[in-house]
Each structure stands twice: as structure tokens, then as C-alpha cells.
Amino acid sequence: MFTDSTDKYDPRDVERLQKDDALVEGYLTWRLYVVDDALKMIDDSFQWRKEFGLNDLTESSIPKWMFETGAVYLHGYDKEGNKLFWFKVKLHVKDAKTILDKKKYVAFWLERYAKKEPGMPLTVVFDMTESGLGNIDMDFVKYIINCFKVYYPKFLFSCCILIRWFVFISAAWKIVKSWLGPEAISKLKFASRSEVQTFIDLEYLPPHMGGTDPFKYSYPPLPDDDFQTPICDNGPIVSEEETESKDGELESKDTLESSFNSEVAVKPKKVNFLEDSLRSEDSDKGDTSTRTKGARKPVTTFKGALLDVSPAEELSFGSGETEKKSLIILSNVTKNQVAFKVRTTAPDKYRVKPSSSCCEPGASIDIVVSLHGGSQASPQDRFLVMAAEMDNAGSQELAQFWKEVPKNKVMEHRLRCHVLESIKAAVSPLRDSPVETVTSGQQELSTLMRVMASTSRMEQKLNTCLWVQKVLIGLVLGLVVLNLLCLHMLGTAQRPS
């Protein structure tokens, strides 16, 4: 079906389907393993991808003003650790001239996320604050639904709609429901300002939703996870890319190389990759077993262009002594030396050793990620493994190499944190009455659904009353006409012949 369809599909999508078992599994799972339905879904998805040019869609393909509005963006996580996909409804205006660009705009964000965190689900938030009827475009809503229903299977974890006006939501829900399947309907949640806090922590909610997130959208650049250099055992170390990200503003300040093989640094230190790797080789042999002792070993592997990364998706942490360390194994699959570094969104909570070094051709390196002190892992925490191939390893320095390497030559792989049940139980008492909060949220949501059902029944009764009223009016008109005919006939009969 897909082998000889170069005119119908993008060959790159067909090739990915043939090689990526997880992609096939995603389509089959979403269609409950009904093969014909899965094939139909793949057909629709691949045709859409070619029509929109998804494999070649870049930031420059989208009008700049769309990014500047901030109507759609990725930022923050829900309580389950899923990325939040925000739709600011008040910033959308129905316009037939720009609808195609808007659809590509949404597709760009989804494709970008799919490449950065493949297989990771999203929570979609429709923020209807300060929006009105003029901001509602049902055709656009249907397109967004199709994105998750057909084009990106298993992408949608949940969809949270912050209610602004109940009357419209009640009417629109009837239309939207007809477009959704049973599984998608179960993921949809209507939430008030207070109820949304049941699904998303305050740290990732804006102030107008009762949250404490100071984030304000601005462009350029595109918002992304705030990955930072982790703290080593000897204290905080500033990496070279932190100075680069500030466009040279901190060049006059002292920066310290992120290296775990050195003592506490007092001034900037330049490291030669070749010398450093040779020097550390002997010492690493002696302390590798000590460093990795008690660390949770990975069982899955991501096959990368430069490095194989184990685990493939998640680092697991718990409260037990053997659950506070996790192991990342990097294996060089190239013929050249590969430089790597590890960054995290929670640098104060984790110690990473080594966080930056290089890997010889065919060799592997064990990286120990451990929780610091009494810190606890969170599903929102992320790790970023960056790698780049080195052509002239002997003459390059660590800081200079990362400053000069082109971004398109850097391999990136992201890992999320999986919190084991033991630590989840320990975390729960720290929250403000979580059981009461969830119960209250469920009760309010249940009340809302009952009100919606009651409204629906009232509408049905009203429609019935209107129908009866029309029938009665028809009968009355019929009786009036009949009386007039009788009077006419009587008048005619009484006339003298």
C-alpha cells in the first residue's frame, strides 16, 4: 500500500513507518488493533503530512507575526509530567485568508515536539480568558481535534478547557462531541479557575489562573525547557554555553569549566579533550564501580546518530537508598571522538558525574545522576543529552568546541523523570490536603456535568413545547378556516333561488 506511493506520500514518512515499530504500534493502539482502521488513519495522516510539507516545515516557513502573538506555545508541565500545549483563544480571530498559515502554525509546534520528545504525550490547555464569540472558529477547532485524533496518535494525554462562558460551551460541546471518539471524550475536561489547579501545579499556572508562574511569552526565540548545567559534587560550576546564551554579556566574568575530574576551581580552566581523556582514563577505571554502585541500571536504549543513549526515555527515582541514583550509559557509534554534556531543568536537585566529557570511538561512558541531599524527583524534571562529533580532537578545547560547533551538528536527546510509587506516597503529605483538593475538584466537575445534562434536558423539553405550540397554532388556524367555510356555506344556502 505504501511502497509505491511516492506521489501520494512523502518517501521519508514511508521509510520511517517501515523502520519505526513504535510509530506502527501507536496507530494500531489508537485504532484498537483494527488493522483496516489503522491503515486508513495512516493514509489520512501521510497525505496530510505531504500536503502541509511537515518534513520541511521550519520556523521561517511560518509568518513571523504568528509567533509574535503567542497564541500557541509549549510551556510547563501538568501534575503527571506531561508537557502543556497552550492555546490562547482570545488571540485567535476567524479569518479565511490566514487559516492555512494558522493550521501550519499548529502543525509546526506539534512536529517540533514530536522530534524533541518522541512518544511523549501532551496536555492541551484552551485558555478562554477574555475571549468572546468572535474568537471561536469551529473549523479551526475541528482541525486541532483531527491533529490529535488522526495525525498524531497517542499524543493527547488530556485536554483541559478553562471555561469562560457556560452557555456557549454547553452548545459547542454538542458539536465537538460528534467529532471525537470515546477515548478522546474521556480525556476532555472542563475546568473553572479553581478546578484547573487540580490538574496543573501552581508553579506552571499563570497568575490569572491563580498560579505563580512568572513566564511571559516573547519571541524570538521560541520558548523551550530551561535546561541548565547541573551542580557537581564540589559546588556550582558555570558552563560555557551559559555565557554563550547571554550573547557575551558575561565574558568579562570568570567562568568555570564543568569537570568532575578536577578539584574546586578558582579561575577559568581550559581542558584539552585528548589530554583530559587520557589523564582520566586510569582514574576512571578505579572509581567507575564506586560511582555506579547503587545506581539504577537502564534496560532500554535510544539509537542515536552519534550516541546510543540508555535509558531511552526515563530516569527512575524513588525514596529507597538504591532508588536515589540512576545510570545513563552513552555509547559512541561513530568512528570519531564525540563530545557530550548533560543538562537539566532542575540543577539544584541533581548531581551529574560526569556532566561533560568526550567518548572515544566504540567506547561507552557511565554517567551517574543522583538526587542531592533531601531533594525529591518530580515528573516535571527533564534531562538533555547533547553530543557532537569532533574532527580534530587533539587540538580542541571543551569550551571553545561547544561555542563553535554548528547547532545542526549537535545531537539532542531528552529524558524525563519517572517517580516510583514509594516516593509519590512520601510527597503527598507535603501538599495542601491533596485528597480534599482532588475530591473537591471531582465534586465540582461532577456538579458541572450534571448542570450541563440538566440544561440539555431543558433544551429538549423547550423544543418539545415549541413543537406542541406550533401544532396547536395549526389546529386553531384550521378551525378558523373551517368556521369561515361553514359561514360561507350557510350564507349561500339562505339566499333566495
Short mmCIF file of C-alpha atoms in Angstrom, two decimals:
data_model
loop_
_atom_site.label_atom_id
_atom_site.label_comp_id
_atom_site.label_asym_id
_atom_site.label_seq_id
_atom_site.Cartn_x
_atom_site.Cartn_y
_atom_site.Cartn_z
CA MET A 1 0.00 0.00 0.00
CA PHE A 2 2.81 2.42 0.92
CA THR A 3 5.77 1.14 -1.11
CA ASP A 4 4.82 2.63 -4.50
CA SER A 5 3.05 5.80 -3.42
CA THR A 6 5.70 8.49 -3.91
CA ASP A 7 3.11 10.82 -5.49
CA LYS A 8 0.70 10.34 -2.61
CA TYR A 9 3.10 10.31 0.36
CA ASP A 10 6.45 11.78 1.33
CA PRO A 11 9.02 8.93 0.93
CA ARG A 12 10.60 9.98 4.24
CA ASP A 13 7.36 9.20 6.07
CA VAL A 14 7.08 5.81 4.39
CA GLU A 15 10.68 4.99 5.32
CA ARG A 16 10.06 6.00 8.94
CA LEU A 17 6.94 3.81 9.06
CA GLN A 18 8.94 0.82 7.82
CA LYS A 19 11.67 1.30 10.42
CA ASP A 20 9.84 2.67 13.47
CA ASP A 21 7.90 -0.07 15.28
CA ALA A 22 6.73 2.41 17.93
CA LEU A 23 5.02 4.51 15.24
CA VAL A 24 3.12 1.50 13.89
CA GLU A 25 2.21 0.48 17.43
CA GLY A 26 0.84 3.97 18.05
CA TYR A 27 -1.56 3.79 15.11
CA LEU A 28 -2.67 0.25 15.97
CA THR A 29 -3.24 1.09 19.65
CA TRP A 30 -5.25 4.21 18.83
CA ARG A 31 -7.45 2.16 16.50
CA LEU A 32 -7.81 -0.72 18.98
CA TYR A 33 -5.75 -3.04 16.74
CA VAL A 34 -8.29 -2.96 13.91
CA VAL A 35 -5.84 -3.14 11.00
CA ASP A 36 -8.13 -1.61 8.36
CA ASP A 37 -8.88 1.36 10.60
CA ALA A 38 -5.18 1.81 11.38
CA LEU A 39 -4.31 1.74 7.65
CA LYS A 40 -6.99 4.33 6.93
CA MET A 41 -5.57 6.52 9.69
CA ILE A 42 -2.02 6.19 8.32
CA ASP A 43 -3.28 7.04 4.83
CA ASP A 44 -5.03 10.20 6.03
CA SER A 45 -2.08 11.19 8.19
CA PHE A 46 0.56 10.72 5.49
CA GLN A 47 -1.47 12.61 2.88
CA TRP A 48 -1.87 15.50 5.33
CA ARG A 49 1.85 15.48 6.13
CA LYS A 50 2.73 15.75 2.44
CA GLU A 51 0.10 18.45 1.80
CA PHE A 52 1.46 20.58 4.63
CA GLY A 53 5.12 19.70 3.90
CA LEU A 54 5.68 18.63 7.51
CA ASN A 55 9.17 17.21 6.93
CA ASP A 56 10.36 20.52 5.51
CA LEU A 57 8.30 22.83 7.74
CA THR A 58 10.60 25.23 9.58
CA GLU A 59 10.28 28.32 11.71
CA SER A 60 10.92 30.50 8.66
CA SER A 61 8.00 28.81 6.84
CA ILE A 62 5.52 30.45 9.24
CA PRO A 63 4.73 34.19 9.15
CA LYS A 64 6.70 35.89 11.92
CA TRP A 65 3.66 37.75 13.26
CA MET A 66 2.08 34.44 14.27
CA PHE A 67 4.96 33.61 16.59
CA GLU A 68 4.90 37.16 17.95
CA THR A 69 1.24 36.91 19.03
CA GLY A 70 1.89 33.99 21.38
CA ALA A 71 -1.46 32.42 20.55
CA VAL A 72 0.06 28.91 20.65
CA TYR A 73 3.13 27.68 22.51
CA LEU A 74 4.60 24.88 24.62
CA HIS A 75 5.47 25.64 28.22
CA GLY A 76 5.38 23.89 31.61
CA TYR A 77 4.04 20.53 32.73
CA ASP A 78 0.91 19.08 34.31
CA LYS A 79 0.98 17.07 37.54
CA GLU A 80 1.69 13.88 35.59
CA GLY A 81 4.78 15.41 33.99
CA ASN A 82 3.22 15.90 30.53
CA LYS A 83 4.13 18.99 28.53
CA LEU A 84 1.48 21.74 28.36
CA PHE A 85 0.35 22.93 24.91
CA TRP A 86 -1.30 26.33 25.38
CA PHE A 87 -3.97 27.87 23.14
CA LYS A 88 -4.78 31.50 23.99
CA VAL A 89 -8.27 31.65 22.50
CA LYS A 90 -8.60 35.44 22.85
CA LEU A 91 -5.73 35.87 20.36
CA HIS A 92 -7.46 33.89 17.62
CA VAL A 93 -9.66 35.72 15.14
CA LYS A 94 -11.53 33.86 12.43
CA ASP A 95 -10.02 34.84 9.09
CA ALA A 96 -10.27 32.76 5.91
CA LYS A 97 -7.14 34.44 4.47
CA THR A 98 -4.84 33.23 7.26
CA ILE A 99 -6.46 29.93 8.22
CA LEU A 100 -3.95 27.81 6.23
CA ASP A 101 -0.98 29.53 7.88
CA LYS A 102 -2.62 29.05 11.29
CA LYS A 103 -3.02 25.34 10.63
CA LYS A 104 0.64 25.09 9.64
CA TYR A 105 1.50 27.07 12.77
CA VAL A 106 -0.15 24.42 14.98
CA ALA A 107 1.43 21.62 12.93
CA PHE A 108 4.87 23.23 13.36
CA TRP A 109 4.58 23.11 17.16
CA LEU A 110 3.36 19.51 17.19
CA GLU A 111 6.06 18.33 14.78
CA ARG A 112 8.73 20.19 16.76
CA TYR A 113 7.64 18.49 19.97
CA ALA A 114 7.36 15.07 18.28
CA LYS A 115 11.01 15.32 17.18
CA LYS A 116 12.27 16.55 20.55
CA GLU A 117 10.31 14.16 22.76
CA PRO A 118 9.10 11.29 20.55
CA GLY A 119 6.32 9.26 22.09
CA MET A 120 5.72 11.70 24.94
CA PRO A 121 2.08 12.79 25.39
CA LEU A 122 0.78 16.35 25.69
CA THR A 123 -1.85 18.09 27.79
CA VAL A 124 -3.67 20.72 25.75
CA VAL A 125 -4.99 23.79 27.58
CA PHE A 126 -7.54 26.07 25.92
CA ASP A 127 -7.35 29.31 27.90
CA MET A 128 -10.61 31.12 27.16
CA THR A 129 -9.90 34.07 29.47
CA GLU A 130 -11.07 37.40 27.97
CA SER A 131 -12.27 35.63 24.82
CA GLY A 132 -15.61 36.14 23.09
CA LEU A 133 -17.76 34.58 20.39
CA GLY A 134 -15.65 36.29 17.73
CA ASN A 135 -12.66 34.20 18.81
CA ILE A 136 -14.42 30.88 18.25
CA ASP A 137 -13.74 29.17 14.92
CA MET A 138 -15.33 25.73 14.83
CA ASP A 139 -13.49 24.78 11.64
CA PHE A 140 -10.17 25.51 13.36
CA VAL A 141 -11.29 23.58 16.45
CA LYS A 142 -12.12 20.59 14.25
CA TYR A 143 -8.65 20.80 12.68
CA ILE A 144 -7.00 20.76 16.12
CA ILE A 145 -9.08 17.72 17.09
CA ASN A 146 -8.00 15.92 13.90
CA CYS A 147 -4.36 16.66 14.70
CA PHE A 148 -4.65 14.50 17.82
CA LYS A 149 -7.29 12.11 16.53
CA VAL A 150 -5.64 11.22 13.21
CA TYR A 151 -2.29 12.90 12.58
CA TYR A 152 -0.53 12.35 15.92
CA PRO A 153 -1.86 9.12 17.51
CA LYS A 154 -1.45 8.72 21.28
CA PHE A 155 -0.15 12.30 21.55
CA LEU A 156 -3.06 13.58 23.61
CA PHE A 157 -2.87 12.80 27.33
CA SER A 158 -5.68 15.16 28.33
CA CYS A 159 -7.40 18.32 27.15
CA CYS A 160 -8.32 20.96 29.70
CA ILE A 161 -10.70 23.77 28.73
CA LEU A 162 -10.80 26.75 31.07
CA ILE A 163 -14.47 27.76 31.00
CA ARG A 164 -15.33 31.39 30.33
CA TRP A 165 -18.99 31.32 29.34
CA PHE A 166 -21.02 28.27 30.19
CA VAL A 167 -23.89 28.84 27.76
CA PHE A 168 -21.64 28.72 24.70
CA ILE A 169 -19.63 25.77 25.98
CA SER A 170 -22.83 23.82 26.52
CA ALA A 171 -23.92 24.45 22.93
CA ALA A 172 -20.49 23.99 21.34
CA TRP A 173 -19.86 20.77 23.27
CA LYS A 174 -22.66 19.04 21.37
CA ILE A 175 -20.91 19.81 18.10
CA VAL A 176 -17.39 18.98 19.29
CA LYS A 177 -18.53 15.70 20.87
CA SER A 178 -19.66 14.42 17.48
CA TRP A 179 -16.10 14.85 16.18
CA LEU A 180 -14.46 12.90 19.00
CA GLY A 181 -14.09 9.21 19.64
CA PRO A 182 -14.90 7.63 23.04
CA GLU A 183 -11.25 7.66 24.12
CA ALA A 184 -10.81 11.33 23.22
CA ILE A 185 -14.03 12.28 25.03
CA SER A 186 -12.71 10.67 28.21
CA LYS A 187 -9.62 12.89 28.03
CA LEU A 188 -11.60 16.13 27.80
CA LYS A 189 -12.02 18.15 30.98
CA PHE A 190 -13.96 21.37 31.54
CA ALA A 191 -12.43 23.34 34.38
CA SER A 192 -13.08 26.59 36.20
CA ARG A 193 -10.28 28.80 37.50
CA SER A 194 -10.11 26.81 40.73
CA GLU A 195 -10.55 23.38 39.16
CA VAL A 196 -7.64 23.76 36.75
CA GLN A 197 -5.32 23.62 39.76
CA THR A 198 -6.41 20.00 40.22
CA PHE A 199 -4.55 19.09 37.02
CA ILE A 200 -1.68 21.62 36.93
CA ASP A 201 0.56 22.76 39.80
CA LEU A 202 0.59 26.46 40.67
CA GLU A 203 4.20 26.80 39.51
CA TYR A 204 3.08 26.20 35.91
CA LEU A 205 -0.14 28.26 36.01
CA PRO A 206 -0.19 31.98 35.12
CA PRO A 207 -1.38 34.47 37.78
CA HIS A 208 -4.79 34.96 36.13
CA MET A 209 -5.43 31.25 36.82
CA GLY A 210 -4.33 31.59 40.44
CA GLY A 211 -0.81 30.31 39.71
CA THR A 212 2.69 31.61 40.42
CA ASP A 213 4.39 31.05 37.05
CA PRO A 214 6.29 34.25 36.12
CA PHE A 215 6.66 33.12 32.49
CA LYS A 216 5.76 35.71 29.87
CA TYR A 217 5.75 34.71 26.24
CA SER A 218 8.10 36.63 23.98
CA TYR A 219 9.55 35.98 20.53
CA PRO A 220 12.25 35.48 19.43
CA PRO A 221 13.44 32.93 20.49
CA LEU A 222 10.87 30.15 20.76
CA PRO A 223 10.17 29.18 24.39
CA ASP A 224 11.77 25.93 25.44
CA ASP A 225 12.66 23.95 28.55
CA ASP A 226 15.03 25.86 30.81
CA PHE A 227 17.90 23.38 30.67
CA GLN A 228 20.86 24.37 32.83
CA THR A 229 24.21 22.92 33.78
CA PRO A 230 23.88 20.65 36.84
CA ILE A 231 25.85 21.25 40.03
CA CYS A 232 28.82 18.98 40.62
CA ASP A 233 29.92 17.46 43.92
CA ASN A 234 32.26 20.37 44.65
CA GLY A 235 29.70 23.12 44.11
CA PRO A 236 28.14 25.10 41.26
CA ILE A 237 30.03 25.26 38.00
CA VAL A 238 29.21 27.64 35.20
CA SER A 239 29.34 26.11 31.74
CA GLU A 240 30.46 27.61 28.51
CA GLU A 241 27.02 27.66 26.91
CA GLU A 242 25.56 29.77 29.70
CA THR A 243 27.93 32.53 28.66
CA GLU A 244 27.07 31.89 25.01
CA SER A 245 23.32 32.08 25.65
CA LYS A 246 23.74 35.55 27.09
CA ASP A 247 25.46 36.72 23.89
CA GLY A 248 28.73 37.54 25.51
CA GLU A 249 27.33 39.60 28.35
CA LEU A 250 29.26 37.58 30.90
CA GLU A 251 32.53 37.34 29.01
CA SER A 252 34.11 39.76 31.45
CA LYS A 253 33.22 37.50 34.38
CA ASP A 254 35.07 34.36 35.47
CA THR A 255 33.60 31.11 34.13
CA LEU A 256 34.43 27.66 35.38
CA GLU A 257 34.69 24.51 33.32
CA SER A 258 32.18 21.81 34.19
CA SER A 259 34.54 18.93 35.00
CA PHE A 260 34.21 16.30 37.70
CA ASN A 261 37.85 15.19 37.48
CA SER A 262 39.18 18.46 38.92
CA GLU A 263 39.26 19.98 42.39
CA VAL A 264 37.33 23.15 43.28
CA ALA A 265 38.10 25.64 40.53
CA VAL A 266 39.17 29.15 41.46
CA LYS A 267 39.63 30.56 37.98
CA PRO A 268 38.67 29.53 34.44
CA LYS A 269 40.30 26.33 33.33
CA LYS A 270 40.76 25.20 29.74
CA VAL A 271 40.59 21.48 29.11
CA ASN A 272 42.16 19.68 26.19
CA PHE A 273 39.89 16.79 25.23
CA LEU A 274 42.69 14.39 24.29
CA GLU A 275 44.84 15.11 27.33
CA ASP A 276 41.86 15.10 29.65
CA SER A 277 40.56 11.78 28.33
CA LEU A 278 43.99 10.13 28.63
CA ARG A 279 44.55 11.55 32.10
CA SER A 280 41.14 10.49 33.37
CA GLU A 281 41.19 7.03 31.78
CA ASP A 282 43.25 5.42 34.51
CA SER A 283 41.43 7.12 37.37
CA ASP A 284 38.02 6.31 35.88
CA LYS A 285 38.85 2.62 35.78
CA GLY A 286 39.37 2.65 39.52
CA ASP A 287 36.34 4.64 40.61
CA THR A 288 33.71 3.70 37.99
CA SER A 289 32.46 0.78 40.04
CA THR A 290 32.32 3.00 43.13
CA ARG A 291 30.41 5.76 41.33
CA THR A 292 27.88 3.43 39.77
CA LYS A 293 27.28 1.36 42.91
CA GLY A 294 23.61 1.51 43.87
CA ALA A 295 22.61 3.28 40.63
CA ARG A 296 19.54 2.00 38.79
CA LYS A 297 20.72 0.44 35.53
CA PRO A 298 18.81 1.19 32.32
CA VAL A 299 17.06 -1.55 30.34
CA THR A 300 16.08 0.40 27.19
CA THR A 301 18.21 2.14 24.57
CA PHE A 302 17.70 5.03 22.16
CA LYS A 303 19.65 4.55 18.93
CA GLY A 304 21.10 7.94 18.02
CA ALA A 305 23.17 9.14 15.09
CA LEU A 306 26.24 9.75 17.27
CA LEU A 307 25.49 8.06 20.59
CA ASP A 308 23.28 5.27 21.81
CA VAL A 309 21.59 6.56 24.97
CA SER A 310 20.37 4.25 27.73
CA PRO A 311 17.68 4.56 29.04
CA ALA A 312 15.65 5.53 26.01
CA GLU A 313 13.05 7.75 27.71
CA GLU A 314 13.02 7.84 31.52
CA LEU A 315 15.27 8.02 34.56
CA SER A 316 13.61 6.39 37.58
CA PHE A 317 13.97 7.67 41.13
CA GLY A 318 12.42 6.60 44.43
CA SER A 319 12.87 7.10 48.18
CA GLY A 320 14.92 3.98 48.89
CA GLU A 321 18.70 4.12 49.17
CA THR A 322 19.05 2.23 45.90
CA GLU A 323 16.49 4.49 44.19
CA LYS A 324 18.29 7.83 44.55
CA LYS A 325 20.73 7.13 41.72
CA SER A 326 20.12 6.41 38.06
CA LEU A 327 22.60 5.49 35.39
CA ILE A 328 22.89 6.97 31.89
CA ILE A 329 25.07 4.95 29.53
CA LEU A 330 26.39 6.67 26.40
CA SER A 331 27.92 4.53 23.62
CA ASN A 332 29.83 6.09 20.75
CA VAL A 333 28.65 4.59 17.44
CA THR A 334 30.88 6.76 15.20
CA LYS A 335 34.49 6.48 14.06
CA ASN A 336 35.43 9.77 15.69
CA GLN A 337 35.61 11.13 19.19
CA VAL A 338 32.25 12.53 20.38
CA ALA A 339 31.90 15.33 22.90
CA PHE A 340 28.87 15.26 25.17
CA LYS A 341 27.28 17.21 28.00
CA VAL A 342 24.23 16.68 30.18
CA ARG A 343 21.88 19.47 31.26
CA THR A 344 18.77 19.51 33.45
CA THR A 345 15.77 21.69 34.22
CA ALA A 346 16.43 21.23 37.97
CA PRO A 347 20.18 21.86 38.51
CA ASP A 348 19.84 22.32 42.28
CA LYS A 349 18.27 18.90 42.81
CA TYR A 350 20.63 16.63 40.88
CA ARG A 351 24.32 15.81 40.74
CA VAL A 352 25.59 14.52 37.39
CA LYS A 353 29.00 12.85 37.13
CA PRO A 354 30.49 13.41 34.63
CA SER A 355 28.32 16.15 33.19
CA SER A 356 30.67 16.97 30.33
CA SER A 357 33.43 15.00 28.64
CA CYS A 358 34.12 13.03 25.48
CA CYS A 359 33.72 9.44 24.35
CA GLU A 360 36.19 7.51 22.22
CA PRO A 361 35.06 5.61 19.09
CA GLY A 362 33.32 2.38 20.06
CA ALA A 363 33.59 3.16 23.77
CA SER A 364 30.91 3.66 26.43
CA ILE A 365 30.68 6.05 29.37
CA ASP A 366 28.62 5.63 32.53
CA ILE A 367 27.01 8.82 33.86
CA VAL A 368 25.60 8.76 37.38
CA VAL A 369 22.63 11.03 38.09
CA SER A 370 21.87 11.27 41.80
CA LEU A 371 19.44 13.23 43.94
CA HIS A 372 21.18 15.76 46.15
CA GLY A 373 20.50 15.84 49.89
CA GLY A 374 16.79 15.61 50.67
CA SER A 375 15.70 16.58 47.15
CA GLN A 376 12.90 14.60 45.58
CA ALA A 377 12.41 13.81 41.91
CA SER A 378 9.45 15.21 40.05
CA PRO A 379 7.76 14.09 36.80
CA GLN A 380 8.31 17.64 35.55
CA ASP A 381 12.12 17.30 35.70
CA ARG A 382 13.93 16.83 32.40
CA PHE A 383 17.46 15.97 31.26
CA LEU A 384 19.04 16.90 27.94
CA VAL A 385 21.93 14.90 26.49
CA MET A 386 23.85 16.86 23.84
CA ALA A 387 26.53 15.33 21.62
CA ALA A 388 28.69 16.49 18.74
CA GLU A 389 31.31 14.72 16.65
CA MET A 390 34.87 16.04 16.93
CA ASP A 391 37.08 16.04 13.84
CA ASN A 392 40.27 17.36 15.41
CA ALA A 393 40.05 16.16 18.98
CA GLY A 394 43.68 16.73 19.87
CA SER A 395 43.66 20.46 19.18
CA GLN A 396 40.23 21.42 20.50
CA GLU A 397 39.29 22.72 23.91
CA LEU A 398 36.00 21.93 25.58
CA ALA A 399 34.63 25.46 25.94
CA GLN A 400 35.80 26.59 22.53
CA PHE A 401 34.44 23.48 20.83
CA TRP A 402 30.88 23.97 22.12
CA LYS A 403 30.98 27.64 21.15
CA GLU A 404 32.00 26.91 17.58
CA VAL A 405 30.10 23.71 16.74
CA PRO A 406 27.11 24.41 14.44
CA LYS A 407 23.75 23.68 16.02
CA ASN A 408 22.72 21.44 13.15
CA LYS A 409 25.66 19.19 14.01
CA VAL A 410 24.53 18.69 17.62
CA MET A 411 22.51 15.61 18.52
CA GLU A 412 19.98 16.17 21.30
CA HIS A 413 18.09 13.56 23.29
CA ARG A 414 15.74 14.29 26.17
CA LEU A 415 14.96 12.17 29.19
CA ARG A 416 12.11 12.62 31.63
CA CYS A 417 11.91 11.55 35.27
CA HIS A 418 9.76 8.68 36.44
CA VAL A 419 8.84 8.89 40.13
CA LEU A 420 8.41 5.48 41.72
CA GLU A 421 5.33 4.87 43.87
CA SER A 422 7.33 4.88 47.10
CA ILE A 423 8.35 8.49 46.64
CA LYS A 424 4.90 9.55 45.41
CA ALA A 425 3.49 8.39 48.74
CA ALA A 426 6.13 10.39 50.57
CA VAL A 427 5.43 13.53 48.57
CA SER A 428 1.67 13.54 49.08
CA PRO A 429 1.68 14.72 52.76
CA LEU A 430 3.61 17.81 51.72
CA ARG A 431 0.78 19.06 49.55
CA ASP A 432 -2.10 21.09 50.91
CA SER A 433 -4.81 18.50 51.55
CA PRO A 434 -4.44 16.71 48.17
CA VAL A 435 -7.26 14.24 48.80
CA GLU A 436 -9.62 17.03 49.72
CA THR A 437 -8.50 19.07 46.69
CA VAL A 438 -8.99 16.22 44.24
CA THR A 439 -12.28 15.22 45.85
CA SER A 440 -13.49 18.82 45.75
CA GLY A 441 -12.43 19.15 42.12
CA GLN A 442 -14.19 15.92 41.20
CA GLN A 443 -17.35 17.03 43.01
CA GLU A 444 -17.34 20.40 41.24
CA LEU A 445 -16.70 18.73 37.88
CA SER A 446 -19.48 16.24 38.59
CA THR A 447 -21.81 19.10 39.50
CA LEU A 448 -20.88 20.89 36.29
CA MET A 449 -21.63 17.82 34.19
CA ARG A 450 -24.99 17.39 35.96
CA VAL A 451 -25.84 21.02 35.24
CA MET A 452 -24.88 20.50 31.59
CA ALA A 453 -27.08 17.40 31.44
CA SER A 454 -29.93 19.32 33.08
CA THR A 455 -29.50 22.13 30.57
CA SER A 456 -29.63 19.61 27.74
CA ARG A 457 -32.87 18.13 29.11
CA MET A 458 -34.37 21.61 29.48
CA GLU A 459 -33.48 22.38 25.86
CA GLN A 460 -35.17 19.15 24.75
CA LYS A 461 -38.31 20.00 26.75
CA LEU A 462 -38.30 23.53 25.33
CA ASN A 463 -38.04 22.15 21.80
CA THR A 464 -40.96 19.80 22.56
CA CYS A 465 -43.04 22.71 23.90
CA LEU A 466 -42.29 24.77 20.80
CA TRP A 467 -43.33 21.85 18.60
CA VAL A 468 -46.62 21.42 20.53
CA GLN A 469 -47.21 25.16 20.29
CA LYS A 470 -46.81 25.06 16.52
CA VAL A 471 -49.22 22.11 16.27
CA LEU A 472 -51.82 23.95 18.38
CA ILE A 473 -51.48 27.09 16.29
CA GLY A 474 -52.00 24.97 13.18
CA LEU A 475 -55.13 23.39 14.67
CA VAL A 476 -56.53 26.80 15.64
CA LEU A 477 -55.92 28.16 12.16
CA GLY A 478 -57.60 25.05 10.74
CA LEU A 479 -60.66 25.59 12.95
CA VAL A 480 -60.86 29.27 11.93
CA VAL A 481 -60.76 28.33 8.25
CA LEU A 482 -63.39 25.62 8.85
CA ASN A 483 -65.71 28.11 10.61
CA LEU A 484 -65.33 30.58 7.77
CA LEU A 485 -66.25 27.89 5.26
CA CYS A 486 -69.32 26.92 7.30
CA LEU A 487 -70.47 30.56 7.47
CA HIS A 488 -69.96 30.92 3.73
CA MET A 489 -71.99 27.79 3.05
CA LEU A 490 -74.83 28.92 5.36
CA GLY A 491 -74.97 32.30 3.69
CA THR A 492 -75.12 30.70 0.29
CA ALA A 493 -77.91 28.30 1.33
CA GLN A 494 -80.14 31.09 2.71
CA ARG A 495 -80.08 33.15 -0.48
CA PRO A 496 -83.45 33.07 -2.45
CA SER A 497 -83.28 30.95 -5.52
#
